[in-house]
Coordinates of C-alpha atoms in Angstrom, one line a residue:
M1 CA 55.0 24.1 -7.9
Y2 CA 56.3 27.4 -8.3
K3 CA 58.1 28.3 -11.3
V4 CA 61.1 30.5 -11.6
I5 CA 62.7 32.3 -14.7
V6 CA 66.3 33.6 -14.7
L7 CA 66.9 36.2 -17.2
D8 CA 70.6 37.1 -17.0
N9 CA 73.4 34.8 -16.5
I10 CA 74.0 34.1 -12.9
A11 CA 76.4 32.2 -10.9
Q12 CA 76.2 28.7 -11.1
E13 CA 76.3 28.3 -7.3
G14 CA 73.0 30.2 -7.4
L15 CA 71.6 27.6 -10.0
D16 CA 72.7 24.5 -8.0
L17 CA 70.6 26.3 -5.0
L18 CA 67.6 26.3 -7.5
D19 CA 68.1 22.6 -8.4
A20 CA 67.9 21.6 -4.9
A21 CA 64.7 23.6 -3.9
E22 CA 62.0 21.6 -3.1
G23 CA 58.1 22.8 -4.8
I24 CA 60.6 24.9 -7.4
E25 CA 61.2 24.7 -11.2
Y26 CA 63.2 27.1 -13.0
E27 CA 64.1 28.2 -16.7
V28 CA 67.3 30.2 -17.6
R29 CA 66.2 32.4 -20.7
T30 CA 68.2 35.5 -21.3
K31 CA 68.4 38.4 -23.6
L32 CA 64.4 38.6 -23.5
A33 CA 62.7 41.8 -24.4
G34 CA 59.7 43.5 -25.6
E35 CA 56.6 40.9 -26.2
E36 CA 58.7 38.1 -25.9
L37 CA 59.5 39.4 -22.3
R38 CA 55.8 39.9 -21.5
S39 CA 54.9 36.5 -22.8
A40 CA 57.6 34.8 -20.6
L41 CA 57.0 36.6 -17.2
A42 CA 53.3 35.7 -17.5
E43 CA 54.2 32.2 -17.1
F44 CA 56.3 32.3 -14.0
D45 CA 55.7 33.1 -10.3
G46 CA 59.3 34.6 -9.5
A47 CA 61.9 36.2 -11.8
I48 CA 65.7 36.6 -10.9
C49 CA 67.5 39.3 -13.0
R50 CA 70.8 41.3 -13.2
S51 CA 71.2 44.6 -15.3
G52 CA 71.1 43.3 -18.7
V53 CA 67.0 42.8 -19.2
K54 CA 64.6 45.8 -18.6
I55 CA 61.4 44.9 -17.0
T56 CA 59.1 47.8 -18.0
A57 CA 55.5 48.6 -17.1
E58 CA 54.9 47.0 -20.8
S59 CA 56.8 44.1 -19.6
L60 CA 54.3 43.6 -16.6
E61 CA 50.9 44.6 -18.7
G62 CA 48.5 41.9 -18.1
N63 CA 50.7 39.5 -15.6
K64 CA 48.5 38.3 -13.1
R65 CA 51.0 35.6 -12.0
L66 CA 54.2 36.7 -11.2
K67 CA 54.6 37.6 -7.4
A68 CA 58.4 38.8 -7.0
I69 CA 61.4 40.0 -9.0
V70 CA 64.9 39.6 -7.5
R71 CA 67.7 41.8 -8.6
A72 CA 71.0 40.1 -8.1
G73 CA 72.9 43.0 -7.4
V74 CA 72.2 46.7 -5.9
G75 CA 70.8 48.9 -8.2
T76 CA 66.9 48.3 -9.5
D77 CA 67.0 51.2 -12.1
N78 CA 66.0 48.5 -14.6
I79 CA 62.7 47.3 -12.9
D80 CA 59.7 49.5 -13.2
K81 CA 59.0 49.5 -9.6
T82 CA 55.8 51.5 -9.8
A83 CA 54.6 49.1 -12.1
S84 CA 55.3 46.3 -9.9
T85 CA 53.8 47.4 -7.0
R86 CA 50.7 48.2 -8.8
R87 CA 50.8 44.7 -10.4
G88 CA 51.2 43.5 -6.7
I89 CA 54.8 42.3 -7.7
I90 CA 57.4 42.6 -4.7
V91 CA 60.9 43.6 -5.9
M92 CA 63.9 42.7 -3.9
N93 CA 67.6 43.3 -4.2
T94 CA 70.8 41.9 -2.7
P95 CA 72.3 45.2 -1.2
A96 CA 75.3 43.5 0.8
G97 CA 76.6 41.2 -2.1
N98 CA 79.3 43.6 -3.5
T99 CA 80.0 45.5 -0.6
L100 CA 83.6 44.2 -0.4
S101 CA 84.3 43.8 -3.7
T102 CA 83.5 47.4 -4.5
A103 CA 85.5 48.5 -1.4
E104 CA 88.5 46.6 -2.2
H105 CA 88.3 47.9 -6.0
T106 CA 88.1 51.5 -4.4
F107 CA 91.4 50.7 -2.4
A108 CA 93.0 49.1 -5.7
L109 CA 92.4 52.3 -7.5
M110 CA 93.7 54.3 -4.8
L111 CA 96.9 52.2 -4.8
G112 CA 97.2 52.3 -8.5
L113 CA 97.0 55.7 -8.8
S114 CA 99.5 56.4 -5.9
R115 CA 102.1 54.1 -7.1
N116 CA 101.5 54.8 -10.8
V117 CA 101.0 51.2 -11.7
A118 CA 99.3 51.4 -14.8
P119 CA 101.7 53.7 -16.8
A120 CA 104.7 52.3 -14.8
H121 CA 103.6 48.9 -16.5
Q122 CA 102.6 50.2 -19.9
S123 CA 106.6 51.8 -20.2
L124 CA 108.0 48.3 -19.3
K125 CA 105.9 46.7 -22.1
E126 CA 107.3 49.8 -24.5
H127 CA 110.6 48.5 -23.3
R128 CA 111.5 51.3 -21.2
W129 CA 113.0 51.2 -17.5
D130 CA 112.1 54.5 -16.1
R131 CA 111.9 54.5 -12.3
K132 CA 112.2 58.5 -11.7
A133 CA 109.3 59.1 -13.8
Y134 CA 106.9 57.3 -11.8
M135 CA 107.5 57.9 -8.3
G136 CA 104.6 57.5 -6.1
T137 CA 103.2 58.4 -2.8
Q138 CA 102.3 56.1 0.1
L139 CA 98.8 56.1 1.8
A140 CA 100.2 55.9 5.2
D141 CA 99.7 59.3 7.5
K142 CA 97.6 60.7 4.5
T143 CA 94.0 61.9 5.1
L144 CA 91.0 60.2 3.3
G145 CA 87.7 61.7 2.9
V146 CA 84.8 59.3 2.4
V147 CA 81.4 60.7 1.3
G148 CA 78.3 58.5 2.3
L149 CA 79.3 56.0 5.2
G150 CA 76.7 53.0 4.3
R151 CA 78.1 49.6 4.1
I152 CA 80.7 50.3 1.1
G153 CA 81.6 53.5 2.8
Q154 CA 82.4 52.1 6.4
E155 CA 84.3 48.9 4.9
V156 CA 86.3 51.6 2.9
A157 CA 87.0 53.3 6.2
K158 CA 88.0 50.2 8.0
R159 CA 90.8 49.3 5.0
A160 CA 92.0 52.9 5.3
R161 CA 92.7 52.8 9.0
A162 CA 94.4 49.4 8.3
F163 CA 96.6 51.3 5.7
E164 CA 97.3 54.1 9.1
M165 CA 95.6 56.7 7.3
K166 CA 93.5 59.2 8.7
V167 CA 89.8 59.1 7.9
V168 CA 87.3 62.1 7.5
G169 CA 83.6 61.5 6.7
F170 CA 80.5 63.1 5.6
D171 CA 76.7 61.1 6.1
P172 CA 73.8 63.0 7.6
F173 CA 72.8 59.8 8.7
I174 CA 75.5 58.4 10.7
S175 CA 75.9 58.9 14.8
A176 CA 79.0 60.0 16.0
E177 CA 79.1 57.1 18.4
R178 CA 79.4 55.0 15.3
A179 CA 81.7 57.1 13.5
A180 CA 84.0 56.8 16.8
E181 CA 84.0 53.0 16.5
L182 CA 85.2 53.1 13.0
G183 CA 88.1 55.8 13.8
I184 CA 86.3 58.4 11.6
E185 CA 86.5 62.0 12.4
L186 CA 82.8 63.5 11.1
V187 CA 82.2 67.0 9.3
S188 CA 79.0 68.5 9.1
Q189 CA 79.1 69.3 5.3
V190 CA 81.1 68.0 2.3
T191 CA 83.0 71.4 2.0
D192 CA 84.6 71.2 5.4
M193 CA 86.8 68.3 4.4
L194 CA 88.0 69.6 1.1
P195 CA 91.0 71.3 2.2
L196 CA 92.0 68.7 4.7
I197 CA 92.4 65.5 2.4
D198 CA 94.5 64.0 0.6
Y199 CA 92.2 61.3 -0.9
M200 CA 88.5 61.5 -1.5
T201 CA 86.1 58.5 -2.5
V202 CA 82.5 58.8 -2.7
H203 CA 79.9 56.0 -1.8
T204 CA 76.7 57.7 -2.1
P205 CA 73.6 57.7 -4.9
L206 CA 73.6 60.3 -7.6
T207 CA 70.9 62.6 -6.7
P208 CA 70.5 66.4 -7.4
E209 CA 72.4 67.1 -4.0
T210 CA 75.3 64.8 -4.8
K211 CA 75.7 65.4 -8.8
G212 CA 78.7 67.5 -9.4
L213 CA 79.9 67.2 -5.9
I214 CA 83.4 68.2 -7.0
N215 CA 82.6 71.1 -9.4
T216 CA 84.3 73.9 -10.9
S217 CA 82.8 76.2 -8.1
N218 CA 84.7 74.4 -5.5
L219 CA 87.9 73.5 -6.7
D220 CA 90.1 75.9 -5.3
K221 CA 88.5 74.6 -1.8
L222 CA 90.7 71.3 -2.6
K223 CA 93.9 70.5 -1.1
N224 CA 96.5 71.0 -3.8
G225 CA 97.8 67.4 -5.1
V226 CA 94.5 65.7 -4.0
R227 CA 93.6 62.1 -5.8
L228 CA 89.8 61.3 -6.3
V229 CA 88.4 57.8 -6.5
N230 CA 84.8 57.3 -7.5
C231 CA 83.5 53.6 -7.4
A232 CA 79.9 54.8 -7.1
R233 CA 77.9 56.6 -9.4
G234 CA 79.1 58.9 -12.4
G235 CA 78.4 62.4 -12.5
I236 CA 79.0 62.8 -8.7
Y237 CA 82.6 64.3 -10.0
S238 CA 81.9 67.0 -12.7
E239 CA 84.0 66.1 -16.0
A240 CA 84.8 69.6 -16.2
A241 CA 86.1 70.2 -12.9
L242 CA 88.4 67.0 -13.0
I243 CA 89.7 68.2 -16.5
E244 CA 90.6 71.9 -15.2
G245 CA 91.9 70.5 -11.8
L246 CA 94.4 68.1 -13.8
K247 CA 95.5 70.6 -16.0
S248 CA 96.2 73.5 -13.2
G249 CA 97.9 70.5 -10.8
K250 CA 95.2 71.3 -8.3
I251 CA 94.3 67.7 -8.5
A252 CA 97.1 64.9 -8.9
G253 CA 95.3 62.3 -10.0
V254 CA 92.0 61.0 -10.8
A255 CA 90.6 57.0 -10.7
L256 CA 87.0 56.4 -12.0
D257 CA 85.2 53.1 -12.2
V258 CA 81.8 55.0 -13.3
F259 CA 81.0 57.2 -15.9
D260 CA 77.7 59.5 -16.6
D261 CA 76.9 57.3 -19.7
E262 CA 77.9 53.7 -19.7
P263 CA 79.3 51.9 -22.0
C264 CA 81.6 54.7 -22.1
T265 CA 84.5 54.3 -24.6
E266 CA 85.2 58.3 -25.4
S267 CA 86.0 60.3 -22.8
P268 CA 89.0 63.6 -22.7
L269 CA 89.9 61.9 -19.5
F270 CA 91.3 58.7 -20.9
E271 CA 93.7 61.1 -22.8
M272 CA 95.2 62.9 -19.7
D273 CA 98.2 61.7 -17.3
G274 CA 97.1 61.0 -14.0
V275 CA 94.1 59.2 -15.0
L276 CA 93.2 55.2 -13.8
C277 CA 90.0 54.1 -15.5
T278 CA 88.2 50.8 -15.1
P279 CA 84.6 49.8 -16.8
H280 CA 82.7 49.5 -13.9
L281 CA 84.4 46.4 -12.4
G282 CA 83.3 47.5 -8.7
A283 CA 81.2 44.1 -8.3
S284 CA 83.0 42.1 -10.9
T285 CA 84.9 39.7 -8.6
E286 CA 84.0 35.8 -8.6
E287 CA 83.1 36.2 -5.0
A288 CA 80.7 38.9 -5.5
Q289 CA 78.9 37.3 -8.4
T290 CA 78.6 34.1 -6.5
Q291 CA 77.4 36.0 -3.2
V292 CA 74.7 37.8 -5.4
A293 CA 73.6 34.9 -7.4
V294 CA 73.5 32.8 -3.9
E295 CA 71.3 35.8 -1.8
A296 CA 69.0 36.3 -4.8
V297 CA 68.1 32.8 -5.3
Q298 CA 67.5 32.4 -1.0
L299 CA 65.7 35.6 -1.1
L300 CA 63.1 34.5 -3.8
T301 CA 62.7 30.7 -2.8
N302 CA 62.4 31.7 0.8
F303 CA 59.3 34.3 -0.5
L304 CA 58.1 31.8 -2.6
Q305 CA 57.7 28.8 0.0
T306 CA 57.5 30.7 3.3
G307 CA 56.3 34.7 2.6
E308 CA 59.0 35.8 4.0
I309 CA 60.5 39.0 2.5
R310 CA 63.8 40.7 2.9
H311 CA 65.3 43.5 1.0
A312 CA 62.2 44.9 -0.4
V313 CA 62.4 48.1 -2.5
N314 CA 58.6 48.6 -2.8
M315 CA 55.4 47.9 -1.0
A316 CA 53.7 44.9 -2.4
A317 CA 53.9 42.9 0.5
L318 CA 51.5 44.9 2.6
D319 CA 47.9 43.7 2.5
P320 CA 45.8 45.8 0.1
K321 CA 43.0 46.5 2.3
T322 CA 45.4 47.2 5.1
L323 CA 47.2 49.8 2.4
E324 CA 44.3 51.8 1.2
S325 CA 43.0 52.5 5.1
L326 CA 46.0 53.7 6.1
K327 CA 47.1 55.4 2.9
G328 CA 46.5 58.6 3.5
Y329 CA 48.2 58.7 6.9
L330 CA 51.3 56.9 5.4
D331 CA 51.7 60.1 2.8
I332 CA 51.6 62.6 5.5
A333 CA 54.1 60.6 7.6
Y334 CA 56.4 60.3 4.3
R335 CA 55.5 64.0 3.5
L336 CA 56.9 65.0 7.0
G337 CA 60.1 63.0 6.4
R338 CA 61.0 64.6 3.1
L339 CA 60.3 68.0 5.0
L340 CA 62.6 67.7 7.8
A341 CA 65.0 66.5 5.9
Q342 CA 65.2 69.6 4.1
L343 CA 64.8 72.0 7.1
N344 CA 67.2 70.1 9.0
P345 CA 70.9 71.3 8.1
E346 CA 72.6 69.0 10.8
K347 CA 72.9 65.4 11.2
A348 CA 69.8 63.3 13.0
V349 CA 70.4 61.3 16.0
S350 CA 66.8 60.5 16.6
C351 CA 63.4 60.6 15.4
K352 CA 60.2 60.2 17.2
L353 CA 56.7 60.2 16.0
I354 CA 53.7 60.8 18.3
Y355 CA 50.0 59.6 16.9
R356 CA 46.9 61.3 18.3
G357 CA 43.4 60.4 17.7
E358 CA 41.8 58.1 15.5
V359 CA 45.4 57.3 13.6
A360 CA 46.8 56.0 16.9
D361 CA 44.8 52.7 16.6
Q362 CA 46.1 52.0 13.5
N363 CA 49.3 50.1 12.6
T364 CA 51.5 53.1 13.6
K365 CA 55.1 51.0 12.8
L366 CA 54.1 51.5 9.2
L367 CA 53.4 54.7 9.6
T368 CA 57.0 55.4 11.3
S369 CA 58.7 53.5 8.5
S370 CA 57.3 55.8 5.8
F371 CA 58.1 59.1 7.9
C372 CA 61.6 57.0 7.8
A373 CA 61.7 56.6 4.3
G374 CA 60.6 60.1 3.7
L375 CA 63.4 61.2 5.9
I376 CA 66.4 59.2 4.2
E377 CA 65.1 59.5 0.6
D378 CA 67.6 61.6 -1.2
A379 CA 70.6 60.8 1.0
M380 CA 71.1 57.0 0.7
Q381 CA 72.6 54.6 -1.4
E382 CA 69.8 52.0 -0.8
E383 CA 66.6 52.4 -1.8
A384 CA 64.4 53.5 1.1
N385 CA 61.2 52.5 1.8
I386 CA 58.5 51.4 4.4
V387 CA 60.4 47.9 4.6
N388 CA 64.1 49.1 5.1
A389 CA 64.0 52.4 6.0
Q390 CA 64.2 51.9 9.8
V391 CA 67.1 49.3 9.3
I392 CA 68.9 52.1 7.4
L393 CA 68.8 54.2 10.0
Q394 CA 69.4 52.1 13.0
D395 CA 72.4 50.9 10.6
R396 CA 73.6 54.3 11.5
G397 CA 73.2 54.5 15.1
I398 CA 69.8 56.9 14.7
Q399 CA 67.0 56.2 17.2
V400 CA 63.5 56.1 16.3
S401 CA 60.9 55.6 18.4
S402 CA 57.1 56.3 18.8
E403 CA 54.1 56.8 21.0
S404 CA 50.4 56.8 20.8
S405 CA 47.6 59.0 22.5
S406 CA 44.0 58.4 21.8
D407 CA 43.6 62.2 23.0
R408 CA 42.4 64.1 19.9
G409 CA 43.5 67.5 20.3
A410 CA 42.1 69.8 18.0
F411 CA 41.9 67.3 15.0
N412 CA 40.5 63.6 14.7
A413 CA 44.0 62.5 13.9
S414 CA 47.3 63.7 13.7
V415 CA 50.7 62.7 13.2
T416 CA 53.6 64.7 14.6
A417 CA 57.2 64.3 13.8
E418 CA 60.5 65.0 16.5
V419 CA 64.0 65.1 15.1
V420 CA 66.6 65.7 17.5
T421 CA 69.8 66.8 15.9
D422 CA 73.4 66.0 17.0
G423 CA 73.3 70.2 17.8
G424 CA 71.1 69.8 20.4
R425 CA 68.3 71.1 18.5
T426 CA 64.9 69.4 18.2
L427 CA 62.9 70.1 14.7
T428 CA 59.0 69.4 15.3
A429 CA 56.4 69.3 12.3
S430 CA 52.6 68.1 12.8
G431 CA 50.5 67.0 9.8
T432 CA 46.8 66.0 9.1
L433 CA 44.4 64.9 6.8
F434 CA 42.0 67.1 5.1
G435 CA 39.2 64.7 3.5
N436 CA 40.6 61.3 2.1
N437 CA 43.8 62.8 0.4
M438 CA 44.5 66.5 1.1
P439 CA 47.7 66.8 3.5
R440 CA 48.2 69.6 5.8
L441 CA 50.9 70.7 7.9
I442 CA 49.5 72.3 11.1
R443 CA 52.3 73.1 13.1
L444 CA 56.1 73.8 12.6
E445 CA 58.5 74.1 15.3
D446 CA 56.1 75.8 18.0
Y447 CA 54.0 77.5 15.7
R448 CA 50.6 76.6 14.7
L449 CA 49.3 77.1 10.9
E450 CA 47.9 75.6 8.3
A451 CA 50.0 74.8 4.9
Y452 CA 49.6 72.5 1.9
L453 CA 51.8 69.8 2.2
D454 CA 52.9 69.3 -1.2
G455 CA 54.9 70.9 -4.0
V456 CA 56.9 74.0 -3.4
L457 CA 57.2 75.6 0.4
F458 CA 58.9 78.5 0.8
V459 CA 59.6 78.6 4.7
F460 CA 61.1 81.9 6.4
R461 CA 61.6 83.0 9.7
H462 CA 61.2 86.7 10.5
N463 CA 60.5 88.8 13.1
D464 CA 56.7 89.6 13.6
V465 CA 56.3 93.1 12.4
P466 CA 54.1 95.0 9.7
G467 CA 55.2 94.9 6.0
I468 CA 57.3 91.7 5.7
I469 CA 54.2 89.5 4.0
G470 CA 53.6 92.4 1.8
N471 CA 57.6 93.0 0.9
V472 CA 57.8 89.0 0.1
G473 CA 54.8 88.8 -1.8
S474 CA 56.0 92.0 -3.7
I475 CA 59.7 90.4 -4.7
F476 CA 57.9 86.9 -5.8
G477 CA 55.9 89.4 -8.1
K478 CA 58.9 91.1 -9.3
H479 CA 60.5 87.5 -10.2
N480 CA 57.1 86.3 -11.8
I481 CA 56.8 83.8 -8.8
N482 CA 52.7 83.1 -7.9
I483 CA 52.1 82.6 -4.6
A484 CA 49.4 79.6 -4.2
Q485 CA 48.7 79.8 -0.5
M486 CA 50.2 81.5 2.5
A487 CA 50.0 80.9 6.7
V488 CA 52.1 82.1 9.1
G489 CA 52.9 81.3 12.9
R490 CA 54.0 83.4 15.5
S491 CA 54.8 82.8 19.2
A492 CA 53.4 86.1 20.3
P493 CA 52.4 89.7 18.6
G494 CA 55.7 91.3 17.6
G495 CA 57.7 88.2 18.2
D496 CA 59.4 85.5 16.5
A497 CA 57.4 84.3 13.7
V498 CA 57.4 81.5 10.8
G499 CA 55.8 81.6 7.2
V500 CA 55.2 78.9 4.8
M501 CA 54.2 80.1 1.3
N502 CA 53.4 77.2 -1.3
L503 CA 54.7 78.4 -4.6
D504 CA 53.6 77.4 -8.1
S505 CA 57.4 77.3 -8.9
P506 CA 60.5 77.3 -7.2
P507 CA 62.7 80.6 -6.9
S508 CA 66.1 81.2 -8.1
Q509 CA 68.9 81.9 -5.8
A510 CA 68.7 85.8 -6.6
T511 CA 65.1 86.0 -5.6
I512 CA 65.9 84.0 -2.4
D513 CA 68.9 86.7 -1.8
D514 CA 66.7 89.8 -2.5
I515 CA 64.3 88.5 0.4
L516 CA 67.0 87.5 2.8
S517 CA 68.0 91.0 2.6
H518 CA 65.4 92.2 4.5
P519 CA 66.6 93.2 8.0
H520 CA 63.4 91.5 9.6
I521 CA 63.8 88.3 7.8
T522 CA 66.3 85.6 9.7
E523 CA 66.3 82.7 7.5
I524 CA 64.8 80.8 4.5
R525 CA 64.3 77.3 3.5
L526 CA 63.2 76.0 0.1
V527 CA 61.5 72.4 0.6
Q528 CA 60.2 70.8 -2.5
L529 CA 57.8 68.0 -1.9
P530 CA 55.9 65.6 -4.2
A531 CA 52.4 67.1 -6.0
A532 CA 49.4 66.5 -4.2
G533 CA 48.0 62.7 -4.7
Q534 CA 51.6 62.0 -6.0
L535 CA 52.7 58.8 -4.0
P536 CA 56.3 57.1 -3.9
P537 CA 56.0 53.7 -5.7
W538 CA 56.2 51.6 -2.7
M539 CA 52.9 53.1 -1.6

């Protein structure tokens, strides 16, 4: 008999499924924290939660029984996934459950903003009849910009097309074919869509790249009278930019369902005209709550009864012995993914992994998934790991393949990753393992070299002429940037070359501009990888 604890209130339909499940008994115990939560979790095989409970490392300390935690919803920030993995606990979520509700709420805000529904309603409550003051605008024939074309973004795009809107989209991980099926015109950068759109909605995670996506620096690029909607994560639009844009008239309206800090009851935006806000209601529908509850129960009962794992966000399902034998090359594949993601300014259309030597006899499917997880880690709203990374790429029309060869080449084992972009460019990087846990970059494009595959990598293309390396080193010295290691690969003496410097700290933009001013340096890319030995939580 398995025991399940339900830590937050979920829809009755989910509890009904637990009642009907054979070999499972459950308890609902909400509002637990601290020692009370730790003691409770130690008595159960599985747990279901929403966002109310915080499952920390301390909550799991000493736990030898809990096998799985299922989040009835998408975000798993309230669960310590690293601690869960170390305890052998699989963490799953229900990514599809609130898709339609969030897409519909996005449109509710767009329509409410366009037709001034909230202020017009308030005027009638105040016994005023003022049709002229609340003249609106229609959605038909307007252009909507969608940033993030995952499940929710695609559903929003479908509805926009039904409203006869033109849809412009940005997502580095959706194929041109899939976008065409949805009637979306893709752009290569978010800034490319800003002058074109009448409305903008974002459906991405909050990452360093998406934080302040609309800010005071790019505000002037927006079309006059644009309306902005955010049902994803607070902070994607800069509050200062929204206020400035509303005051100047550049922005005609703002609709927010999410905020930097929640709960949020105080904001200068709440006092401004043209603003429509709701308290994070994107997933707050009866249907969504029922769906995530039912899906969460199904995930947990299937796992406990059959061992089936779906929508896992960590790596507890992998056999510990297999994981230990693969860990070094899982790490290399993951780092190659992170590297190529940061080197590639274009959209990927396909990925290929080539395994040579001893590693070719291992479970290369896991290694390929590890590469995919690294490639998309900072670009997806879903949490990517070796369980779901390939599926996420395939959903966006990106082909993933691999091949193996027992031919060792120059090393006992190596992993090569190739990414083909929509511009027809192929980016290639190879890595190997020195010792048990020292990942090395041994090839970049057509250049052989040897560089540390960790920390801050300063990658620069240049002409192979005397003085380049000294010039770069002098500039770093002037800006107090220490070089830990350096490698250079070249096509031929006097030809093209690429340099990789491992730095102790990332250089400023001023430092980069200083180096770029050299006439023989043609391109610079800054790559930030985890420190040596630092593994993602699912590994």
